[in-house]
Coordinates of C-alpha atoms in Angstrom, one line a residue:
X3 CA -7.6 -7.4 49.0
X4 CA -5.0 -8.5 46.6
X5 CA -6.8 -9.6 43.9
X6 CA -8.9 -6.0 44.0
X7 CA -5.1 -4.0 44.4
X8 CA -4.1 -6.4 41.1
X9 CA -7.0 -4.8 39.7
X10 CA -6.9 -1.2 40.6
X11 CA -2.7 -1.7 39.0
X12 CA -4.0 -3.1 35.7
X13 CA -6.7 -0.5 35.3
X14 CA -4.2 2.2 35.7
X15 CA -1.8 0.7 33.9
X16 CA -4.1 0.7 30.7
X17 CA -5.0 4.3 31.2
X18 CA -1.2 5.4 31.1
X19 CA -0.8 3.7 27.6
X20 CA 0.9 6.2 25.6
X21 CA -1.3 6.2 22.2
X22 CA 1.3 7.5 19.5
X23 CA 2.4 4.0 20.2
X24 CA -0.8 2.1 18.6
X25 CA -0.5 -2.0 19.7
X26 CA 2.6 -1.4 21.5
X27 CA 2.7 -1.5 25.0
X28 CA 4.1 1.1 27.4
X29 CA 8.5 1.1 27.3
X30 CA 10.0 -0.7 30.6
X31 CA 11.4 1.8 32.5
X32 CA 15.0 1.0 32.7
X33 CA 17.0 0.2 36.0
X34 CA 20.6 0.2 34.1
X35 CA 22.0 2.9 32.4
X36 CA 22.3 2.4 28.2
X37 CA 25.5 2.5 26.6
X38 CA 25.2 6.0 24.6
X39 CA 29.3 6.0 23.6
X40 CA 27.9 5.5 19.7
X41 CA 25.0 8.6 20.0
X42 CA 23.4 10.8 23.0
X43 CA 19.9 9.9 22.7
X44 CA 17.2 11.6 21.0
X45 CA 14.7 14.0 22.8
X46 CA 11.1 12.8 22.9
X47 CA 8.8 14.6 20.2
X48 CA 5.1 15.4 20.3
X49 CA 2.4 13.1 20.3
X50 CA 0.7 13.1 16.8
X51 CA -2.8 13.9 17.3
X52 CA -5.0 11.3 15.8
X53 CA -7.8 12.3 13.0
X54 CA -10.8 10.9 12.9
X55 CA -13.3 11.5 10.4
X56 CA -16.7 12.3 10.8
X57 CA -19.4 9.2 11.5
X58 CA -21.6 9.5 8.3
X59 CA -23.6 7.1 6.4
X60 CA -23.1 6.4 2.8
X61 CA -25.3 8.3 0.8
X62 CA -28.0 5.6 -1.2
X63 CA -28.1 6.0 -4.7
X64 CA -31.0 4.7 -7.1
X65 CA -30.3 2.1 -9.8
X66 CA -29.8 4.0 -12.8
X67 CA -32.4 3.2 -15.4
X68 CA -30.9 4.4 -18.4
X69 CA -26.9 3.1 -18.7
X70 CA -25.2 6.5 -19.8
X71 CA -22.3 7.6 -17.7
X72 CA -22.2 10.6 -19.3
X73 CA -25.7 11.7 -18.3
X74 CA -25.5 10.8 -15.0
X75 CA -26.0 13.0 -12.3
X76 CA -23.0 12.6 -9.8
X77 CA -22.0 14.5 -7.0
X78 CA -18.3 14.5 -8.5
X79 CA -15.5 16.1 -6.0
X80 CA -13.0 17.2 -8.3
X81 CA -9.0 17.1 -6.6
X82 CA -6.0 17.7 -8.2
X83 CA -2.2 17.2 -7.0
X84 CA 0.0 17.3 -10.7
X85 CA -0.7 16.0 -13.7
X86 CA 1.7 14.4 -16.7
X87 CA 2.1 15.1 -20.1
X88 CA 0.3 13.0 -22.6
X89 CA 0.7 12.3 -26.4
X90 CA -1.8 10.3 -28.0
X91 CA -0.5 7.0 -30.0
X92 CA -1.1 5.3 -32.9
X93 CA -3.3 1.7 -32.7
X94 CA -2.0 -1.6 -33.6
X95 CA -4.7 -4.0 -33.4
X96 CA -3.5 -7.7 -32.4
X97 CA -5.4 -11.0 -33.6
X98 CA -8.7 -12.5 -32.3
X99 CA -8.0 -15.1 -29.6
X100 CA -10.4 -17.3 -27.5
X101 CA -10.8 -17.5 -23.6
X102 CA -12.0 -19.0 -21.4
X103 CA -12.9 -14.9 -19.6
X104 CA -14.8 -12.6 -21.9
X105 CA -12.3 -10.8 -24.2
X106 CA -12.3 -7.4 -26.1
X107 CA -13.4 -8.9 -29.4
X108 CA -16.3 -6.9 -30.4
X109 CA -15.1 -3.4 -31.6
X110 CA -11.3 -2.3 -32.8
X111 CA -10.6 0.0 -29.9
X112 CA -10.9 -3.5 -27.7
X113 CA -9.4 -5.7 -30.4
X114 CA -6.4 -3.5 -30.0
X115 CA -5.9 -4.6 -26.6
X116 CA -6.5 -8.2 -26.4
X117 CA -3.1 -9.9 -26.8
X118 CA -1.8 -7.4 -23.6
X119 CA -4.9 -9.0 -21.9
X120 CA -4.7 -12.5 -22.7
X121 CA -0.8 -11.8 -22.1
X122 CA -1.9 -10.5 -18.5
X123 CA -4.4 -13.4 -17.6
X124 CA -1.1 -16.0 -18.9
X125 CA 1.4 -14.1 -16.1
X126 CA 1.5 -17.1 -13.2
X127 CA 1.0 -14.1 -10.5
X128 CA -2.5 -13.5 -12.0
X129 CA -4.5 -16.2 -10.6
X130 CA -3.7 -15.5 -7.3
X131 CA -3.9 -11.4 -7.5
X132 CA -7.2 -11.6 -9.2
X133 CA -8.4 -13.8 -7.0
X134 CA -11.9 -11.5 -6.5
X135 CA -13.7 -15.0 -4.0
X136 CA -10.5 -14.6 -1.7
X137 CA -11.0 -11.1 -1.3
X138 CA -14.9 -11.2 -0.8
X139 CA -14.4 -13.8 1.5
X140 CA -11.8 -12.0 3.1
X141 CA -14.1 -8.7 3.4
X142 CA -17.0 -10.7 5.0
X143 CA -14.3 -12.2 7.4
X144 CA -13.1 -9.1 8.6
X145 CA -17.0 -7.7 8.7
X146 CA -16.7 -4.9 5.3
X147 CA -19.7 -5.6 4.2
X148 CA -21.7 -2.5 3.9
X149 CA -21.5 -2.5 0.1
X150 CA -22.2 -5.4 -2.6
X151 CA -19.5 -6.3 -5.3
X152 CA -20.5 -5.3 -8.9
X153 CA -19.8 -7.1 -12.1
X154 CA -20.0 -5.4 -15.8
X155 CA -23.2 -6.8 -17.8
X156 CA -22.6 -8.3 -21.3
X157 CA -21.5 -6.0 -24.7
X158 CA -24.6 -4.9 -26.2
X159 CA -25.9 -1.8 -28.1
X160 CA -26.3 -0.4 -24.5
X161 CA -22.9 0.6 -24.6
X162 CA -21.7 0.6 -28.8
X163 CA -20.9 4.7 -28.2
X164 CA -18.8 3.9 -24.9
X165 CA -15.1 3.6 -24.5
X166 CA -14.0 0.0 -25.0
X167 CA -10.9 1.0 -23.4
X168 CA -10.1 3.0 -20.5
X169 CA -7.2 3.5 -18.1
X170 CA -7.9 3.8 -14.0
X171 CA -6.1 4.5 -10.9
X172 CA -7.6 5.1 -7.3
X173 CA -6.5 6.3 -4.0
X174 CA -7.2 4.5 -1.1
X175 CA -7.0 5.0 2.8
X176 CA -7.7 3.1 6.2
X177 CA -11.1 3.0 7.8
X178 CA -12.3 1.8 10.6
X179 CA -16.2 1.2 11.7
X180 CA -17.1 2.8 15.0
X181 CA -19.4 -0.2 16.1
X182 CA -17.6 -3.4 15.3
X183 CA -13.7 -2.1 15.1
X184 CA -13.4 -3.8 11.6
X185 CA -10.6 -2.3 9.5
X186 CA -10.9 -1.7 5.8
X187 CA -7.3 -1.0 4.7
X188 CA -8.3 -0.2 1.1
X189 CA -11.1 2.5 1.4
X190 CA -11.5 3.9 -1.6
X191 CA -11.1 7.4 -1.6
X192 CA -10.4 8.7 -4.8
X193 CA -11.3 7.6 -8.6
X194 CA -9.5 8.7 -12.2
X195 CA -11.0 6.9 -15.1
X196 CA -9.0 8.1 -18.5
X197 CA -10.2 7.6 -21.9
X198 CA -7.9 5.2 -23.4
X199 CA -7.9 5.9 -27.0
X200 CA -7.7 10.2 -26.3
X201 CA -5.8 10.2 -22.8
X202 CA -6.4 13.8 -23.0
X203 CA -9.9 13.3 -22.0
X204 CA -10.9 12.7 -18.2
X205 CA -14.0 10.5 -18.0
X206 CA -14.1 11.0 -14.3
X207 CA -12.0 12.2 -11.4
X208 CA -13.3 12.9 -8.2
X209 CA -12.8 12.2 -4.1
X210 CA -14.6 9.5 -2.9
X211 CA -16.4 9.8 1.1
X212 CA -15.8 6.5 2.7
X213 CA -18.8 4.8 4.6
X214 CA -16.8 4.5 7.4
X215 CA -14.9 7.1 9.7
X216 CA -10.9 7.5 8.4
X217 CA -8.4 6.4 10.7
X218 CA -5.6 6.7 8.0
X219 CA -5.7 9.3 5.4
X220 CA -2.2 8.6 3.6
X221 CA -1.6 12.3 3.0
X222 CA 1.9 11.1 2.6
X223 CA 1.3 9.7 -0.4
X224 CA -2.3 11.2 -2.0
X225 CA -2.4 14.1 -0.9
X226 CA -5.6 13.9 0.7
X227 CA -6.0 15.8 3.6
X228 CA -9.4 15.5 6.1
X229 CA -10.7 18.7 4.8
X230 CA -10.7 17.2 1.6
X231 CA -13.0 14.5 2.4
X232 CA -15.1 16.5 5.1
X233 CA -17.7 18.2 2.3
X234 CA -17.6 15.6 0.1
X235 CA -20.9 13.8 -1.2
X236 CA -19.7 11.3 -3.9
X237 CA -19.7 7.8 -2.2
X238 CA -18.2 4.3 -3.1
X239 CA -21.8 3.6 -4.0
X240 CA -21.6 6.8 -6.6
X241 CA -18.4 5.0 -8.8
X242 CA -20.5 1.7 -8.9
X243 CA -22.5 3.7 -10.3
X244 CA -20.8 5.3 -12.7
X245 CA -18.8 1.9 -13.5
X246 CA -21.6 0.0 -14.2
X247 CA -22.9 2.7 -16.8
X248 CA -19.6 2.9 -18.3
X249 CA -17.8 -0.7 -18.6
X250 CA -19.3 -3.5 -20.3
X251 CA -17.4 -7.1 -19.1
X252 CA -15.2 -6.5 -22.7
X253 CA -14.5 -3.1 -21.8
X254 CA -10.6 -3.0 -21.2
X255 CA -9.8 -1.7 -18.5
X256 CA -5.7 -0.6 -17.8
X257 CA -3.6 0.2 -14.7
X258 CA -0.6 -0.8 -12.9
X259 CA -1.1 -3.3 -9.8
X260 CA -5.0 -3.6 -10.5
X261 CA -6.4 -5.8 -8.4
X262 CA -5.8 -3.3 -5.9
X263 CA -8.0 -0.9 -7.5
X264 CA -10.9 -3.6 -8.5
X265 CA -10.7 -4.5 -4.5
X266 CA -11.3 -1.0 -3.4
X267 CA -14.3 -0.3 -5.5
X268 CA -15.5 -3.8 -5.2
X269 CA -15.6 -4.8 -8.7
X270 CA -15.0 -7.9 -10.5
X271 CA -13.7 -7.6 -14.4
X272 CA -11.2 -9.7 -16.3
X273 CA -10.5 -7.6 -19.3
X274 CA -7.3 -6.2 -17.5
X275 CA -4.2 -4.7 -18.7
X276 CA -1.9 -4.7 -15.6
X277 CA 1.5 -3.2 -16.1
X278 CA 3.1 -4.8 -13.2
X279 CA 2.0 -8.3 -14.7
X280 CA 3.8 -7.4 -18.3
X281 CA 6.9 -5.9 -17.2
X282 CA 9.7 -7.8 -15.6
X283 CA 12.4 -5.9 -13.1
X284 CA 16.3 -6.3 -14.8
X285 CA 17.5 -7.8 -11.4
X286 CA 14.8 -9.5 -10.4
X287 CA 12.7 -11.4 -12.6
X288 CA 10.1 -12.6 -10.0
X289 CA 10.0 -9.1 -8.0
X290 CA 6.5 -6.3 -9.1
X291 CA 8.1 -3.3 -10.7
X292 CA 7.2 0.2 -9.3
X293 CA 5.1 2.5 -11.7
X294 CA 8.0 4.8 -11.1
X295 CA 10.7 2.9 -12.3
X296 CA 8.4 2.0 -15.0
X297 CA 7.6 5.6 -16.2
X298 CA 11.5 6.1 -15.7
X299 CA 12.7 3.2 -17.7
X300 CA 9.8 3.5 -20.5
X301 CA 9.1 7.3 -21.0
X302 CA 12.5 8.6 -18.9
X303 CA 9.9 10.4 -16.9
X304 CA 10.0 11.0 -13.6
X305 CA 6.9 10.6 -11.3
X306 CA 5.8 12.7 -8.4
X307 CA 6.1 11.5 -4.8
X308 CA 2.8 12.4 -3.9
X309 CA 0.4 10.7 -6.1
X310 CA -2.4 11.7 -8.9
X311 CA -4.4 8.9 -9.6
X312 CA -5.0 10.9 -13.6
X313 CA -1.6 11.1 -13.9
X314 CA -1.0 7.6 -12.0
X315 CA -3.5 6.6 -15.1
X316 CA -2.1 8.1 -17.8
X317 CA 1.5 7.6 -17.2
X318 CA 0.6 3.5 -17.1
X319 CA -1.3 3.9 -20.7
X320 CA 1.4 5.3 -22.2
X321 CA 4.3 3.2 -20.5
X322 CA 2.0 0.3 -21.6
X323 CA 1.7 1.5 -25.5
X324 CA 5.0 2.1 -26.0
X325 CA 6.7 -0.5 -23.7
X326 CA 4.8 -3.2 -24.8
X327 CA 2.3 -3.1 -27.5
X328 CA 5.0 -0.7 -29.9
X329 CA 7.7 -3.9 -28.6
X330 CA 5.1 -6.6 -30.1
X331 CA 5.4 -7.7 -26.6
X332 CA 8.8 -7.9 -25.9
X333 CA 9.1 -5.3 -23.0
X334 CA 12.6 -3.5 -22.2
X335 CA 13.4 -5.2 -18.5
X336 CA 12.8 -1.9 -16.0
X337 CA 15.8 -1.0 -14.2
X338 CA 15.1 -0.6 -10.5
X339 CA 15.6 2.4 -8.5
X340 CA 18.0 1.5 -5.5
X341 CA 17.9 4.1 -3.0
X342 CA 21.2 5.8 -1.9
X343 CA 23.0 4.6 0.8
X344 CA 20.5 1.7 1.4
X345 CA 22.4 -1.3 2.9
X346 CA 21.0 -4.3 4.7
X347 CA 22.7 -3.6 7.7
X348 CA 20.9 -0.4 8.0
X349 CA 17.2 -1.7 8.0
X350 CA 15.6 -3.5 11.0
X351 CA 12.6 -6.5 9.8
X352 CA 9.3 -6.0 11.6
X353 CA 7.2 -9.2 11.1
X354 CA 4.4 -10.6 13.0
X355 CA 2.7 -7.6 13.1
X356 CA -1.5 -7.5 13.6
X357 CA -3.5 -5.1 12.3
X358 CA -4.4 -2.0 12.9
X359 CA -0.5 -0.8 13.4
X360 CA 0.6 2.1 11.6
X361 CA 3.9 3.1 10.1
X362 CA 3.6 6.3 12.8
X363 CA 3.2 3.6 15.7
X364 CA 6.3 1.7 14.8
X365 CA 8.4 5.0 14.4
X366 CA 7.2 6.1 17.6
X367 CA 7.6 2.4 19.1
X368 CA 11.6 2.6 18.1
X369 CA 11.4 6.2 19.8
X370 CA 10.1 5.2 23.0
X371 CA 12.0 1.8 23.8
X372 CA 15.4 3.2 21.7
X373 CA 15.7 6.6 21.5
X374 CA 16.3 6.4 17.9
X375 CA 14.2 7.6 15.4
X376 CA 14.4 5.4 12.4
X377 CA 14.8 7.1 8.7
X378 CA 12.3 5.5 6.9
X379 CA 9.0 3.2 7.8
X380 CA 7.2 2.7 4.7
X381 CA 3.5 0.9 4.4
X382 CA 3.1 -2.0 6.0
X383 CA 2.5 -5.3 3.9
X384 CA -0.2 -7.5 5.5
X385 CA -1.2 -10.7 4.4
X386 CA -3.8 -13.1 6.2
X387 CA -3.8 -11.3 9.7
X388 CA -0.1 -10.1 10.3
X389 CA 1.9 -7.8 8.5
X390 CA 5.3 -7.0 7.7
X391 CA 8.1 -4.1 7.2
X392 CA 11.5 -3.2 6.7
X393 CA 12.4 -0.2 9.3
X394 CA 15.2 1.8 7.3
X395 CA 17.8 4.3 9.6
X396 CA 20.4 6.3 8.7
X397 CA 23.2 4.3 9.4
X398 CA 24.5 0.6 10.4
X399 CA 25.2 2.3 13.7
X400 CA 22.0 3.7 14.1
X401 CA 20.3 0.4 13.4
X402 CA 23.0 -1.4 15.5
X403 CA 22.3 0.8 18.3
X404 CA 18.0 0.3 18.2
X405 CA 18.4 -3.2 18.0
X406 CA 20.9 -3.9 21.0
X407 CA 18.7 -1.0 23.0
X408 CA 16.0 -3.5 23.1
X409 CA 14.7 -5.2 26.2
X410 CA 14.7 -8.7 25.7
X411 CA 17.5 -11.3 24.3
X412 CA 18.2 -11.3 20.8
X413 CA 18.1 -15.3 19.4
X414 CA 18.9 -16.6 15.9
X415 CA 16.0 -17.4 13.4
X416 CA 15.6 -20.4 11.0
X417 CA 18.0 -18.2 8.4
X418 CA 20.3 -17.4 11.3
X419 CA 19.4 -13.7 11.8
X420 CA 19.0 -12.6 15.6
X421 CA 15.3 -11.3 16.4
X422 CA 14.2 -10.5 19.7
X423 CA 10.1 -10.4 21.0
X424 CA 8.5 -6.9 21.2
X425 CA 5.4 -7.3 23.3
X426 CA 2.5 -5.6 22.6
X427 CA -0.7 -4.2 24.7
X428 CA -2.6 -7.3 24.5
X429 CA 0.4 -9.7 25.8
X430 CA 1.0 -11.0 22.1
X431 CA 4.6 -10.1 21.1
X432 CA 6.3 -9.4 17.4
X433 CA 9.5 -10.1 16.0
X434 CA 12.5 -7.1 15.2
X435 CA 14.9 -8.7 13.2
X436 CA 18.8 -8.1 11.5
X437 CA 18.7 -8.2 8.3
X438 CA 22.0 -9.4 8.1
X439 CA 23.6 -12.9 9.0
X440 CA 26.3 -13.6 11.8
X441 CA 26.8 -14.4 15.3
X442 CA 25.8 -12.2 18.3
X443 CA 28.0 -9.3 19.2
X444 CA 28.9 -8.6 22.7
X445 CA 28.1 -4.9 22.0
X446 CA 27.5 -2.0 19.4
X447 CA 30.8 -0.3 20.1
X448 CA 32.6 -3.1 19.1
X449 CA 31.1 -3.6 15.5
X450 CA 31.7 0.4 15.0
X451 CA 35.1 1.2 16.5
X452 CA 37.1 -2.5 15.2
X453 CA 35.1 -2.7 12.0
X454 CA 34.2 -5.9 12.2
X455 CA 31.5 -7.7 10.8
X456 CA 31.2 -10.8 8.1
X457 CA 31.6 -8.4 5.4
X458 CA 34.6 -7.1 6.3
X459 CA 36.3 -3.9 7.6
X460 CA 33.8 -1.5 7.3
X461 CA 34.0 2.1 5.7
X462 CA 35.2 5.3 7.5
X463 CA 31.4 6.4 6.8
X464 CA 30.0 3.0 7.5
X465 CA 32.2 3.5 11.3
X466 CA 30.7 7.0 11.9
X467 CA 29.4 7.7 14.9
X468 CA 25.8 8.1 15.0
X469 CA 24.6 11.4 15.1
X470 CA 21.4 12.7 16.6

């Protein structure tokens, strides 16, 4: 009898999971009354409805027999959120150099590029980034293989009338496959490809249907909606296509960051030009720059939050030209962008994280056990099988306040920042630390009315009272 009332509690007790929360489990309800002096605490909002997208097969394409990409006949999906200016620039064609990786050596458009990518290939970063076995490897691990990888064939007359140098940028989004649960967090879902010696010229640009359903459509920053995708035909299997017509394995190919592109359309090419591997942040040498602060520090242009992968394209081209090849290679240092009012002490570290958690599950997750909703709770940064984030709110207080509102004792880390254990649905548990150092404090109240803290007396802004 007890063993079948255990199991009549623990199957209602995974019915009642609240699903806005993702891998978290269920809040405790609490016996003892929070401390609310700091803020009254925040009403609950709505449940965000989850999308789904429909279950559809990849359309198969043929193998084309003659390699045109111009004559192909693609089902292309055409989407547009804002384009940038472009002005076309004058070539300065570097030396021949040998490599060990095919180089652009064979016409001038390519010659033009080839110290920016042996310069590329020398950054340390680049073995590990390009690293296309880890990533195949990676995708058969985690069960994505329902397309090949491609590779460009050898320069040949096939391909003399191409262009030897283009400039890409895709969109990507989360799907997830209905019969295993795999997760492919770099669907491709959209693909610009710009002609590199007349920018003005749009090779391709279309949406991309992804084999699997969509769990995460990053509207927030494509633009893509799921009536975007709903009627569209062109497939992952589609760009392959059109790739493979197109590129020859000395066709240069430029971007910013990549490796994330050439690991969303599952291609493998070394004659890259990656912005974030030739320009160095002013504050910190070792840190990626943004292809905002780029465009801003470069072409004093500012970019769009919501991202166009032709203007994403372009914008990198043209930071690239006249950044670095105009330079002779010696890049201005980009000056990064340091958000307003962004302190330490106001960000909470989630680590430990599995996957399949979404920004929206953590923000709900701090709503449900806290009552606060955080500010900002950016991508998550996964690597191997947990993930990371920094959890931004709008004040110390605020973040003060979340973190003491936690079930669970807070203990110091290796670096001497207090953490406590979140558990999740499954019984597995991951960390919420301070991002800033210093013993325990008996309470939030204290750090905000004496203005106490390691750094000193804090602010009459920094002591605000939290308001919700």
């Amino acid at each position: 009898p007890n063993r079948i009332k255990k199991r009549k509690k623990k199957d209602q007790q995974e019915t009642n999971f609240d699903s806005s929360l993702g891998i978290f489990a269920n809040p405790k309800k609490r016996t003892k009354t929070v401390d609310q002096s700091p803020a009254k605490k925040l009403a609950e909002t709505p449940k965000q409805q989850q999308q789904k997208a429909p279950n559809e097969a990849a359309a198969k394409t043929p193998v084309p027999t003659v390699p045109s990409f111009r004559a192909l006949n693609l089902p292309i999906a055409t989407f547009s959120t804002e384009d940038g200016t472009v002005q076309a620039v004058d070539p300065t064609p570097p030396p021949t150099v040998e490599s060990q990786y095919p180089i652009p050596k064979s016409t001038p458009e390519g010659r033009k590029w080839q110290n920016a990518v042996l310069a590329t290939r020398a950054n340390p970063k680049y073995a590990s980034v390009f690293d296309y076995d880890k990533c195949k490897t990676a995708d058969i691990d985690a069960k994505i293989t329902h397309t090949d990888w491609i590779k460009a064939r050898p320069y040949g007359s096939w391909c003399a009338s191409h262009p030897h140098a283009i400039a890409i940028d895709c969109e990507m989004c989360e799907t997830t496959c209905p019969e295993t649960g795999a997760v492919d967090h770099k669907a491709l879902c959209r693909l610009s490809v710009v002609n590199a010696c007349n920018p003005s010229e749009v090779l391709i640009d279309t949406l991309v249907k992804p084999s699997w359903p969509v769990t995460d459509y990053r509207t927030r920053i494509n633009g893509i909606k799921k009536e975007n995708l709903d009627i569209v035909e062109f497939t992952l299997k589609h760009a392959q296509e059109f790739l493979m017509a197109l590129c020859s394995d000395e066709t240069v190919i430029i971007g910013h960051a990549l490796h994330n592109d050439f690991f969303a359309m599952k291609m493998e090419h070394h004659c890259n030009v990656d912005s974030a591997l030739l320009f160095s942040c002013k504050d910190a040498p070792d840190a990626t720059c943004s292809l905002k602060d780029l465009a801003r520090t470069v072409m004093k242009k500012e970019m769009p939050n919501i991202h166009c992968s032709t203007n994403d394209a372009r914008t990198t081209l043209l930071c690239i030209e006249d950044g670095y090849l105009k330079t002779g290679g010696k890049p201005e240092l980009v000056e990064r962008t340091v958000k307003p009012n962004r302190r330490p002490d106001t960000d909470l570290f989630v680590h430990r994280i599995p996957k399949g958690c979404k920004p929206d599950h953590i923000k709900n997750m701090f709503l449900a056990y806290t009552s606060i909703i955080p500010e900002e709770v950016p991508d998550l940064e996964y690597k191997g099988d947990t993930g990371k984030v920094n959890v931004t709110f709008a004040s110390r207080a605020h973040a003060n306040l979340a973190f003491s509102t936690l079930e669970g004792e807070a203990k110091e880390d290796k670096g001497g920042r207090m953490q406590k254990r979140i558990y999740l649905r499954n019984g597995d548990y991951c960390y919420i630390r301070k991002m800033t150092l210093g013993k325990k404090r008996p309470s939030v109240s204290n750090d905000v009315v004496e203005g106490k803290g390691k750094e000193g007396p804090t602010s009459s802004k920094e002591a605000e009272t939290p308001t919700v």
